[in-house]
PDB file of C-alpha atoms in Angstrom:
ATOM      1  CA  UNK S 292      -2.872 -60.048  -2.552  1.00  0.00           C
ATOM      2  CA  UNK S 293      -5.821 -58.995  -4.696  1.00  0.00           C
ATOM      3  CA  UNK S 294      -8.175 -56.021  -4.621  1.00  0.00           C
ATOM      4  CA  UNK S 295     -10.552 -55.964  -7.563  1.00  0.00           C
ATOM      5  CA  UNK S 296      -8.527 -55.641 -10.757  1.00  0.00           C
ATOM      6  CA  UNK S 297      -5.298 -54.884  -8.884  1.00  0.00           C
ATOM      7  CA  UNK S 298      -2.853 -57.267  -7.243  1.00  0.00           C
ATOM      8  CA  UNK S 299       0.458 -56.911  -5.397  1.00  0.00           C
ATOM      9  CA  UNK S 300       3.091 -59.128  -3.808  1.00  0.00           C
ATOM     10  CA  UNK S 301       6.586 -59.116  -2.293  1.00  0.00           C
ATOM     11  CA  UNK S 302       9.283 -61.546  -3.388  1.00  0.00           C
ATOM     12  CA  UNK S 303      12.787 -62.565  -2.287  1.00  0.00           C
ATOM     13  CA  UNK S 304      15.173 -64.309  -4.700  1.00  0.00           C
ATOM     14  CA  UNK S 305      12.358 -64.548  -7.224  1.00  0.00           C
ATOM     15  CA  UNK S 306      10.044 -66.397  -4.811  1.00  0.00           C
ATOM     16  CA  UNK S 307       6.814 -64.728  -3.686  1.00  0.00           C
ATOM     17  CA  UNK S 308       6.639 -64.499   0.097  1.00  0.00           C
ATOM     18  CA  UNK S 309       3.788 -66.238   1.913  1.00  0.00           C
ATOM     19  CA  UNK S 310       1.002 -63.998   3.180  1.00  0.00           C
ATOM     20  CA  UNK S 311      -0.886 -64.419   6.454  1.00  0.00           C
ATOM     21  CA  UNK S 312      -3.887 -63.037   8.360  1.00  0.00           C
ATOM     22  CA  UNK S 313      -5.727 -61.129   5.576  1.00  0.00           C
ATOM     23  CA  UNK S 314      -7.662 -58.034   6.567  1.00  0.00           C
ATOM     24  CA  UNK S 315      -9.821 -55.662   4.491  1.00  0.00           C
ATOM     25  CA  UNK S 316     -11.209 -52.220   5.117  1.00  0.00           C
ATOM     26  CA  UNK S 317     -14.963 -51.772   5.281  1.00  0.00           C
ATOM     27  CA  UNK S 318     -15.061 -50.025   1.906  1.00  0.00           C
ATOM     28  CA  UNK S 319     -12.906 -52.691   0.245  1.00  0.00           C
ATOM     29  CA  UNK S 320     -10.185 -50.284  -0.891  1.00  0.00           C
ATOM     30  CA  UNK S 321      -7.461 -51.418   1.516  1.00  0.00           C
ATOM     31  CA  UNK S 322      -5.987 -54.880   2.112  1.00  0.00           C
ATOM     32  CA  UNK S 323      -3.442 -55.910   4.740  1.00  0.00           C
ATOM     33  CA  UNK S 324      -1.271 -59.026   5.007  1.00  0.00           C
ATOM     34  CA  UNK S 325       1.629 -60.204   7.160  1.00  0.00           C
ATOM     35  CA  UNK S 326       4.756 -61.469   5.413  1.00  0.00           C
ATOM     36  CA  UNK S 327       7.981 -63.078   6.739  1.00  0.00           C
ATOM     37  CA  UNK S 328      11.066 -60.874   6.384  1.00  0.00           C
ATOM     38  CA  UNK S 329      14.485 -62.454   5.844  1.00  0.00           C
ATOM     39  CA  UNK S 330      17.621 -60.901   7.275  1.00  0.00           C
ATOM     40  CA  UNK S 331      20.068 -59.364   4.765  1.00  0.00           C
ATOM     41  CA  UNK S 332      17.838 -60.326   1.828  1.00  0.00           C
ATOM     42  CA  UNK S 333      16.959 -57.917  -0.982  1.00  0.00           C
ATOM     43  CA  UNK S 334      13.282 -57.868  -1.931  1.00  0.00           C
ATOM     44  CA  UNK S 335      11.083 -56.749  -4.783  1.00  0.00           C
ATOM     45  CA  UNK S 336       7.569 -55.314  -4.685  1.00  0.00           C
ATOM     46  CA  UNK S 337       5.512 -56.018  -7.800  1.00  0.00           C
ATOM     47  CA  UNK S 338       2.001 -54.985  -8.766  1.00  0.00           C
ATOM     48  CA  UNK S 339      -0.342 -55.453 -11.710  1.00  0.00           C
ATOM     49  CA  UNK S 340      -3.625 -54.320 -13.233  1.00  0.00           C
ATOM     50  CA  UNK S 341      -5.853 -56.888 -14.947  1.00  0.00           C
ATOM     51  CA  UNK S 342      -8.116 -54.251 -16.537  1.00  0.00           C
ATOM     52  CA  UNK S 343      -5.635 -51.713 -17.846  1.00  0.00           C
ATOM     53  CA  UNK S 344      -6.489 -49.035 -20.362  1.00  0.00           C
ATOM     54  CA  UNK S 345      -4.335 -46.581 -22.287  1.00  0.00           C
ATOM     55  CA  UNK S 346      -6.798 -43.862 -21.390  1.00  0.00           C
ATOM     56  CA  UNK S 347      -6.401 -44.527 -17.641  1.00  0.00           C
ATOM     57  CA  UNK S 348      -2.851 -43.981 -16.408  1.00  0.00           C
ATOM     58  CA  UNK S 349      -2.123 -45.792 -13.137  1.00  0.00           C
ATOM     59  CA  UNK S 350       0.926 -45.268 -10.958  1.00  0.00           C
ATOM     60  CA  UNK S 351       2.136 -47.404  -8.063  1.00  0.00           C
ATOM     61  CA  UNK S 352       3.524 -45.370  -5.174  1.00  0.00           C
ATOM     62  CA  UNK S 353       5.634 -47.209  -2.628  1.00  0.00           C
ATOM     63  CA  UNK S 354       6.464 -46.382   0.981  1.00  0.00           C
ATOM     64  CA  UNK S 355       8.806 -48.523   3.095  1.00  0.00           C
ATOM     65  CA  UNK S 356       8.900 -47.908   6.846  1.00  0.00           C
ATOM     66  CA  UNK S 357       7.311 -44.529   6.117  1.00  0.00           C
ATOM     67  CA  UNK S 358      10.011 -43.558   3.587  1.00  0.00           C
ATOM     68  CA  UNK S 359       8.657 -42.475   0.200  1.00  0.00           C
ATOM     69  CA  UNK S 360      10.059 -44.151  -2.895  1.00  0.00           C
ATOM     70  CA  UNK S 361       9.581 -42.744  -6.413  1.00  0.00           C
ATOM     71  CA  UNK S 362       6.346 -43.783  -8.073  1.00  0.00           C
ATOM     72  CA  UNK S 363       6.214 -46.015 -11.117  1.00  0.00           C
ATOM     73  CA  UNK S 364       3.612 -45.795 -13.878  1.00  0.00           C
ATOM     74  CA  UNK S 365       1.897 -48.792 -15.392  1.00  0.00           C
ATOM     75  CA  UNK S 366       0.953 -49.190 -19.028  1.00  0.00           C
ATOM     76  CA  UNK S 367       0.053 -52.172 -21.246  1.00  0.00           C
ATOM     77  CA  UNK S 368       3.209 -53.409 -23.009  1.00  0.00           C
ATOM     78  CA  UNK S 369       2.253 -56.802 -24.384  1.00  0.00           C
ATOM     79  CA  UNK S 370       0.025 -56.538 -27.510  1.00  0.00           C
ATOM     80  CA  UNK S 371      -1.212 -60.049 -26.783  1.00  0.00           C
ATOM     81  CA  UNK S 372      -2.544 -58.806 -23.418  1.00  0.00           C
ATOM     82  CA  UNK S 373      -3.758 -55.260 -24.104  1.00  0.00           C
ATOM     83  CA  UNK S 374      -5.639 -55.011 -20.811  1.00  0.00           C
ATOM     84  CA  UNK S 375      -2.787 -56.191 -18.565  1.00  0.00           C
ATOM     85  CA  UNK S 376      -0.105 -53.919 -17.125  1.00  0.00           C
ATOM     86  CA  UNK S 377       2.469 -54.394 -14.398  1.00  0.00           C
ATOM     87  CA  UNK S 378       5.426 -52.768 -12.680  1.00  0.00           C
ATOM     88  CA  UNK S 379       7.847 -53.485  -9.854  1.00  0.00           C
ATOM     89  CA  UNK S 380      10.453 -51.852  -7.669  1.00  0.00           C
ATOM     90  CA  UNK S 381      13.498 -53.389  -5.998  1.00  0.00           C
ATOM     91  CA  UNK S 382      15.726 -50.310  -5.651  1.00  0.00           C
ATOM     92  CA  UNK S 383      15.650 -46.524  -5.413  1.00  0.00           C
ATOM     93  CA  UNK S 384      17.663 -43.977  -7.424  1.00  0.00           C
ATOM     94  CA  UNK S 385      20.312 -42.007  -5.578  1.00  0.00           C
ATOM     95  CA  UNK S 386      21.789 -40.132  -8.525  1.00  0.00           C
ATOM     96  CA  UNK S 387      21.672 -40.022 -12.312  1.00  0.00           C
ATOM     97  CA  UNK S 388      23.699 -43.255 -12.494  1.00  0.00           C
ATOM     98  CA  UNK S 389      23.421 -44.984  -9.108  1.00  0.00           C
ATOM     99  CA  UNK S 390      20.799 -46.861  -7.138  1.00  0.00           C
ATOM    100  CA  UNK S 391      20.450 -48.644  -3.800  1.00  0.00           C
ATOM    101  CA  UNK S 392      18.530 -51.926  -3.394  1.00  0.00           C
ATOM    102  CA  UNK S 393      15.658 -52.494  -1.001  1.00  0.00           C
ATOM    103  CA  UNK S 394      16.538 -55.084   1.611  1.00  0.00           C
ATOM    104  CA  UNK S 395      15.451 -56.508   4.936  1.00  0.00           C
ATOM    105  CA  UNK S 396      18.006 -56.260   7.714  1.00  0.00           C
ATOM    106  CA  UNK S 397      18.261 -56.360  11.491  1.00  0.00           C
ATOM    107  CA  UNK S 398      16.869 -53.276  13.159  1.00  0.00           C
ATOM    108  CA  UNK S 399      19.701 -50.854  13.951  1.00  0.00           C
ATOM    109  CA  UNK S 400      19.784 -50.204  17.721  1.00  0.00           C
ATOM    110  CA  UNK S 401      21.886 -47.898  19.893  1.00  0.00           C
ATOM    111  CA  UNK S 402      22.325 -47.095  23.586  1.00  0.00           C
ATOM    112  CA  UNK S 403      22.889 -43.416  22.763  1.00  0.00           C
ATOM    113  CA  UNK S 404      20.301 -41.504  24.799  1.00  0.00           C
ATOM    114  CA  UNK S 405      20.002 -38.932  22.010  1.00  0.00           C
ATOM    115  CA  UNK S 406      17.788 -41.484  20.286  1.00  0.00           C
ATOM    116  CA  UNK S 407      15.712 -42.217  23.379  1.00  0.00           C
ATOM    117  CA  UNK S 408      12.971 -39.717  22.510  1.00  0.00           C
ATOM    118  CA  UNK S 409      13.597 -39.538  18.767  1.00  0.00           C
ATOM    119  CA  UNK S 410      10.498 -39.548  16.585  1.00  0.00           C
ATOM    120  CA  UNK S 411       9.719 -42.937  15.069  1.00  0.00           C
ATOM    121  CA  UNK S 412       7.576 -43.459  12.003  1.00  0.00           C
ATOM    122  CA  UNK S 413       4.259 -45.159  12.805  1.00  0.00           C
ATOM    123  CA  UNK S 414       4.774 -47.112   9.570  1.00  0.00           C
ATOM    124  CA  UNK S 415       7.929 -48.875  10.781  1.00  0.00           C
ATOM    125  CA  UNK S 416       7.719 -52.546   9.800  1.00  0.00           C
ATOM    126  CA  UNK S 417       5.333 -51.777   6.950  1.00  0.00           C
ATOM    127  CA  UNK S 418       5.533 -51.797   3.148  1.00  0.00           C
ATOM    128  CA  UNK S 419       2.723 -49.675   1.741  1.00  0.00           C
ATOM    129  CA  UNK S 420       1.730 -49.567  -1.929  1.00  0.00           C
ATOM    130  CA  UNK S 421      -0.938 -47.257  -3.340  1.00  0.00           C
ATOM    131  CA  UNK S 422      -2.490 -47.549  -6.777  1.00  0.00           C
ATOM    132  CA  UNK S 423      -3.285 -44.034  -7.991  1.00  0.00           C
ATOM    133  CA  UNK S 424      -4.995 -42.634 -11.069  1.00  0.00           C
ATOM    134  CA  UNK S 425      -2.606 -39.943 -12.313  1.00  0.00           C
ATOM    135  CA  UNK S 426      -2.153 -37.443 -15.095  1.00  0.00           C
ATOM    136  CA  UNK S 427       1.229 -37.361 -16.808  1.00  0.00           C
ATOM    137  CA  UNK S 428       3.251 -34.163 -16.472  1.00  0.00           C
ATOM    138  CA  UNK S 429       6.559 -35.292 -17.991  1.00  0.00           C
ATOM    139  CA  UNK S 430       9.764 -36.381 -16.279  1.00  0.00           C
ATOM    140  CA  UNK S 431      13.056 -35.048 -14.954  1.00  0.00           C
ATOM    141  CA  UNK S 432      16.534 -36.514 -14.786  1.00  0.00           C
ATOM    142  CA  UNK S 433      18.288 -36.775 -11.440  1.00  0.00           C
ATOM    143  CA  UNK S 434      21.332 -34.561 -11.189  1.00  0.00           C
ATOM    144  CA  UNK S 435      24.685 -36.316 -10.925  1.00  0.00           C
ATOM    145  CA  UNK S 436      25.756 -36.514  -7.310  1.00  0.00           C
ATOM    146  CA  UNK S 437      22.264 -35.834  -5.970  1.00  0.00           C
ATOM    147  CA  UNK S 438      21.383 -38.163  -3.081  1.00  0.00           C
ATOM    148  CA  UNK S 439      18.373 -38.824  -0.936  1.00  0.00           C
ATOM    149  CA  UNK S 440      19.255 -38.297   2.729  1.00  0.00           C
ATOM    150  CA  UNK S 441      16.034 -39.986   3.859  1.00  0.00           C
ATOM    151  CA  UNK S 442      17.370 -43.262   2.443  1.00  0.00           C
ATOM    152  CA  UNK S 443      19.555 -43.643   5.511  1.00  0.00           C
ATOM    153  CA  UNK S 444      18.692 -46.432   7.936  1.00  0.00           C
ATOM    154  CA  UNK S 445      16.449 -45.604  10.866  1.00  0.00           C
ATOM    155  CA  UNK S 446      18.185 -46.106  14.218  1.00  0.00           C
ATOM    156  CA  UNK S 447      16.198 -46.868  17.362  1.00  0.00           C
ATOM    157  CA  UNK S 448      17.197 -46.749  21.012  1.00  0.00           C
ATOM    158  CA  UNK S 449      17.650 -50.224  22.451  1.00  0.00           C
ATOM    159  CA  UNK S 450      14.869 -49.512  24.988  1.00  0.00           C
ATOM    160  CA  UNK S 451      12.388 -48.566  22.291  1.00  0.00           C
ATOM    161  CA  UNK S 452       9.247 -50.661  22.168  1.00  0.00           C
ATOM    162  CA  UNK S 453       8.875 -49.893  18.459  1.00  0.00           C
ATOM    163  CA  UNK S 454      11.628 -52.304  17.409  1.00  0.00           C
ATOM    164  CA  UNK S 455      10.205 -55.190  15.364  1.00  0.00           C
ATOM    165  CA  UNK S 456      13.348 -57.257  14.793  1.00  0.00           C
ATOM    166  CA  UNK S 457      13.846 -56.245  11.166  1.00  0.00           C
ATOM    167  CA  UNK S 458      13.697 -52.993   9.229  1.00  0.00           C
ATOM    168  CA  UNK S 459      13.951 -51.994   5.579  1.00  0.00           C
ATOM    169  CA  UNK S 460      17.485 -50.877   4.838  1.00  0.00           C
ATOM    170  CA  UNK S 461      19.003 -49.610   1.628  1.00  0.00           C
ATOM    171  CA  UNK S 462      21.868 -51.751   0.417  1.00  0.00           C
ATOM    172  CA  UNK S 463      25.199 -50.760  -1.063  1.00  0.00           C
ATOM    173  CA  UNK S 464      24.992 -48.301  -3.917  1.00  0.00           C
ATOM    174  CA  UNK S 465      25.460 -49.715  -7.406  1.00  0.00           C
ATOM    175  CA  UNK S 466      25.793 -48.293 -10.905  1.00  0.00           C
ATOM    176  CA  UNK S 467      22.720 -48.229 -13.132  1.00  0.00           C
ATOM    177  CA  UNK S 468      21.456 -46.755 -16.369  1.00  0.00           C
ATOM    178  CA  UNK S 469      20.256 -43.177 -16.548  1.00  0.00           C
ATOM    179  CA  UNK S 470      17.648 -42.623 -13.861  1.00  0.00           C
ATOM    180  CA  UNK S 471      14.617 -40.475 -14.538  1.00  0.00           C
ATOM    181  CA  UNK S 472      11.834 -39.376 -12.245  1.00  0.00           C
ATOM    182  CA  UNK S 473       8.267 -39.226 -13.478  1.00  0.00           C
ATOM    183  CA  UNK S 474       6.200 -36.145 -12.819  1.00  0.00           C
ATOM    184  CA  UNK S 475       2.464 -36.645 -12.510  1.00  0.00           C
ATOM    185  CA  UNK S 476      -0.603 -35.190 -10.891  1.00  0.00           C
ATOM    186  CA  UNK S 477      -2.821 -37.256  -8.600  1.00  0.00           C
ATOM    187  CA  UNK S 478      -6.371 -37.610  -9.876  1.00  0.00           C
ATOM    188  CA  UNK S 479      -7.715 -40.242  -7.491  1.00  0.00           C
ATOM    189  CA  UNK S 480      -6.395 -42.781  -4.990  1.00  0.00           C
ATOM    190  CA  UNK S 481      -7.803 -46.175  -5.917  1.00  0.00           C
ATOM    191  CA  UNK S 482      -6.623 -48.993  -3.608  1.00  0.00           C
ATOM    192  CA  UNK S 483      -3.918 -49.556  -1.003  1.00  0.00           C
ATOM    193  CA  UNK S 484      -1.930 -52.700  -0.248  1.00  0.00           C
ATOM    194  CA  UNK S 485      -0.193 -52.980   3.139  1.00  0.00           C
ATOM    195  CA  UNK S 486       2.427 -55.624   3.896  1.00  0.00           C
ATOM    196  CA  UNK S 487       3.397 -55.860   7.547  1.00  0.00           C
ATOM    197  CA  UNK S 488       6.664 -57.737   7.875  1.00  0.00           C
ATOM    198  CA  UNK S 489       8.307 -59.533  10.794  1.00  0.00           C
ATOM    199  CA  UNK S 490      10.835 -62.377  11.160  1.00  0.00           C
ATOM    200  CA  UNK S 491       9.021 -65.692  10.682  1.00  0.00           C
ATOM    201  CA  UNK S 492       9.872 -66.693  14.275  1.00  0.00           C
ATOM    202  CA  UNK S 493       7.892 -63.714  15.619  1.00  0.00           C
ATOM    203  CA  UNK S 494       4.960 -64.403  13.295  1.00  0.00           C
ATOM    204  CA  UNK S 495       4.812 -67.989  14.558  1.00  0.00           C
ATOM    205  CA  UNK S 496       5.194 -66.951  18.192  1.00  0.00           C
ATOM    206  CA  UNK S 497       2.292 -64.490  17.795  1.00  0.00           C
ATOM    207  CA  UNK S 498       0.118 -67.109  16.103  1.00  0.00           C
ATOM    208  CA  UNK S 499       0.034 -65.171  12.812  1.00  0.00           C
ATOM    209  CA  UNK S 500       1.901 -67.836  10.825  1.00  0.00           C
ATOM    210  CA  UNK S 501       1.429 -71.575  11.371  1.00  0.00           C
ATOM    211  CA  UNK S 502       4.218 -73.563  12.938  1.00  0.00           C
ATOM    212  CA  UNK S 503       6.038 -75.986  10.604  1.00  0.00           C
ATOM    213  CA  UNK S 504       4.983 -79.610  10.614  1.00  0.00           C
ATOM    214  CA  UNK S 505       7.288 -81.385  13.040  1.00  0.00           C
ATOM    215  CA  UNK S 506       9.597 -83.846  11.419  1.00  0.00           C
ATOM    216  CA  UNK S 507       9.088 -87.473  12.287  1.00  0.00           C
ATOM    217  CA  UNK S 508      11.053 -88.068  15.415  1.00  0.00           C
ATOM    218  CA  UNK S 509      13.572 -90.888  15.484  1.00  0.00           C
ATOM    219  CA  UNK S 510      12.831 -93.583  18.080  1.00  0.00           C
ATOM    220  CA  UNK S 511      14.395 -92.621  21.383  1.00  0.00           C
ATOM    221  CA  UNK S 512      17.677 -94.283  22.209  1.00  0.00           C
ATOM    222  CA  UNK S 513      17.214 -96.848  24.947  1.00  0.00           C
ATOM    223  CA  UNK S 514      18.863 -95.785  28.185  1.00  0.00           C
ATOM    224  CA  UNK S 515      20.073 -98.635  30.346  1.00  0.00           C
ATOM    225  CA  UNK S 516      19.521 -98.386  34.071  1.00  0.00           C
ATOM    226  CA  UNK S 517      22.593-100.125  35.485  1.00  0.00           C
ATOM    227  CA  UNK S 518      21.097-100.304  38.966  1.00  0.00           C
ATOM    228  CA  UNK S 519      18.037-102.056  37.646  1.00  0.00           C
ATOM    229  CA  UNK S 520      20.214-104.403  35.576  1.00  0.00           C
ATOM    230  CA  UNK S 521      22.225-105.388  38.663  1.00  0.00           C
ATOM    231  CA  UNK S 522      19.058-106.278  40.587  1.00  0.00           C
ATOM    232  CA  UNK S 523      17.674-108.186  37.614  1.00  0.00           C
ATOM    233  CA  UNK S 524      20.953-110.053  37.170  1.00  0.00           C
ATOM    234  CA  UNK S 525      20.962-111.063  40.837  1.00  0.00           C
ATOM    235  CA  UNK S 526      17.380-112.287  40.615  1.00  0.00           C
ATOM    236  CA  UNK S 527      18.114-114.215  37.429  1.00  0.00           C
ATOM    237  CA  UNK S 528      21.182-115.833  39.009  1.00  0.00           C
ATOM    238  CA  UNK S 529      19.086-116.873  42.030  1.00  0.00           C
ATOM    239  CA  UNK S 530      16.446-118.385  39.732  1.00  0.00           C
ATOM    240  CA  UNK S 531      19.103-120.348  37.853  1.00  0.00           C
ATOM    241  CA  UNK S 532      20.522-121.589  41.160  1.00  0.00           C
ATOM    242  CA  UNK S 533      17.109-122.783  42.333  1.00  0.00           C
ATOM    243  CA  UNK S 534      16.427-124.412  38.972  1.00  0.00           C
ATOM    244  CA  UNK S 535      19.747-126.271  39.226  1.00  0.00           C
ATOM    245  CA  UNK S 536      18.852-127.485  42.716  1.00  0.00           C
ATOM    246  CA  UNK S 537      15.432-128.587  41.495  1.00  0.00           C
ATOM    247  CA  UNK S 538      17.012-130.433  38.588  1.00  0.00           C
ATOM    248  CA  UNK S 539      19.395-132.196  40.981  1.00  0.00           C
ATOM    249  CA  UNK S 540      16.502-133.248  43.193  1.00  0.00           C
ATOM    250  CA  UNK S 541      14.654-134.621  40.181  1.00  0.00           C
ATOM    251  CA  UNK S 542      17.702-136.652  39.182  1.00  0.00           C
ATOM    252  CA  UNK S 543      18.078-138.056  42.705  1.00  0.00           C
ATOM    253  CA  UNK S 544      14.388-138.965  42.809  1.00  0.00           C
ATOM    254  CA  UNK S 545      14.664-140.746  39.474  1.00  0.00           C
ATOM    255  CA  UNK S 546      17.730-142.687  40.611  1.00  0.00           C
ATOM    256  CA  UNK S 547      16.022-143.806  43.798  1.00  0.00           C
ATOM    257  CA  UNK S 548      13.036-145.113  41.846  1.00  0.00           C
ATOM    258  CA  UNK S 549      15.251-147.152  39.539  1.00  0.00           C
ATOM    259  CA  UNK S 550      17.218-148.953  42.374  1.00  0.00           C
ATOM    260  CA  UNK S 551      15.750-152.396  43.504  1.00  0.00           C
ATOM    261  CA  UNK S 552      14.169-152.424  46.971  1.00  0.00           C
ATOM    262  CA  UNK S 553      16.165-154.395  49.612  1.00  0.00           C
ATOM    263  CA  UNK S 554      14.242-156.527  52.052  1.00  0.00           C
ATOM    264  CA  UNK S 555      15.673-156.424  55.455  1.00  0.00           C
ATOM    265  CA  UNK S 556      15.792-159.821  57.225  1.00  0.00           C
ATOM    266  CA  UNK S 557      14.804-159.732  60.809  1.00  0.00           C
ATOM    267  CA  UNK S 558      16.564-162.361  62.797  1.00  0.00           C
ATOM    268  CA  UNK S 559      14.365-163.832  65.514  1.00  0.00           C
ATOM    269  CA  UNK S 560      16.217-165.371  68.425  1.00  0.00           C
ATOM    270  CA  UNK S 561      15.090-168.862  69.264  1.00  0.00           C
ATOM    271  CA  UNK S 562      12.959-168.935  72.359  1.00  0.00           C
ATOM    272  CA  UNK S 563      13.655-171.621  75.008  1.00  0.00           C
ATOM    273  CA  UNK S 564      11.157-174.342  75.296  1.00  0.00           C
ATOM    274  CA  UNK S 565      10.146-175.325  78.827  1.00  0.00           C
ATOM    275  CA  UNK S 566       8.986-178.769  79.647  1.00  0.00           C
ATOM    276  CA  UNK S 567       6.295-179.284  82.214  1.00  0.00           C
ATOM    277  CA  UNK S 568       7.738-179.801  85.706  1.00  0.00           C
ATOM    278  CA  UNK S 569      11.189-178.583  84.759  1.00  0.00           C
ATOM    279  CA  UNK S 570      12.956-176.589  87.433  1.00  0.00           C
ATOM    280  CA  UNK S 571      14.522-173.379  86.328  1.00  0.00           C
ATOM    281  CA  UNK S 572      17.625-172.265  88.120  1.00  0.00           C
ATOM    282  CA  UNK S 573      17.496-168.595  88.445  1.00  0.00           C
ATOM    283  CA  UNK S 574      20.790-168.370  90.258  1.00  0.00           C
TER     284      UNK S 574
END
């Protein structure tokens, strides 16, 4: 996501997450995108400045679900790119030698009615990054054993309409090098990046993210209708029977044509010859 000389993104396992439905404020100082969250996956927020200057100190201040994370200053570090600076955050300090990673996880729900009317941050489901012009005031070291209570997971009542499927949780604590906290004074807020996250299934269901291209379907398996086959078999058998009868008739007709014709002799009985004047005895 880009706003003027500044850019920001969120990544999981080193891969930048896709961004959907871009929106910008009227004055061009705020940009909003939707990103797909992944359950039980740690994430990193990174930001950069393409027009950095040693005389202009910029700090990136991160909020996750309304929880403030320590800011991180940006300064040019590569002499080959004197006007480029960047920074990132993937964990928060919990003591002088421990940190907890940022991660997406399933929203914690409870049926305990004590949480029914509990206050819920309006920034739940949101990662907010502000680029701020600051003045350096030094730094302090976190005391050993000091913890941030507001790093605990936010629990919602199961009937809450604020649940968005996932929430930012803070993973298991791990050892790290000495943690310091920068102290600075805000001079001017420059731009704000807002990442609204949801499981990819919800983004697709809401029409925010496109549905995946359907894989080519395999040809459907032919289903045999046994009833139909029985009727067809009966019809076919009848046809074969009729064809056999027809063939037999043709053979008989051929045989009849080949036999010689027999003339029947008609015997004519000899008729008596009467002489003139002969008397016939009828007794």
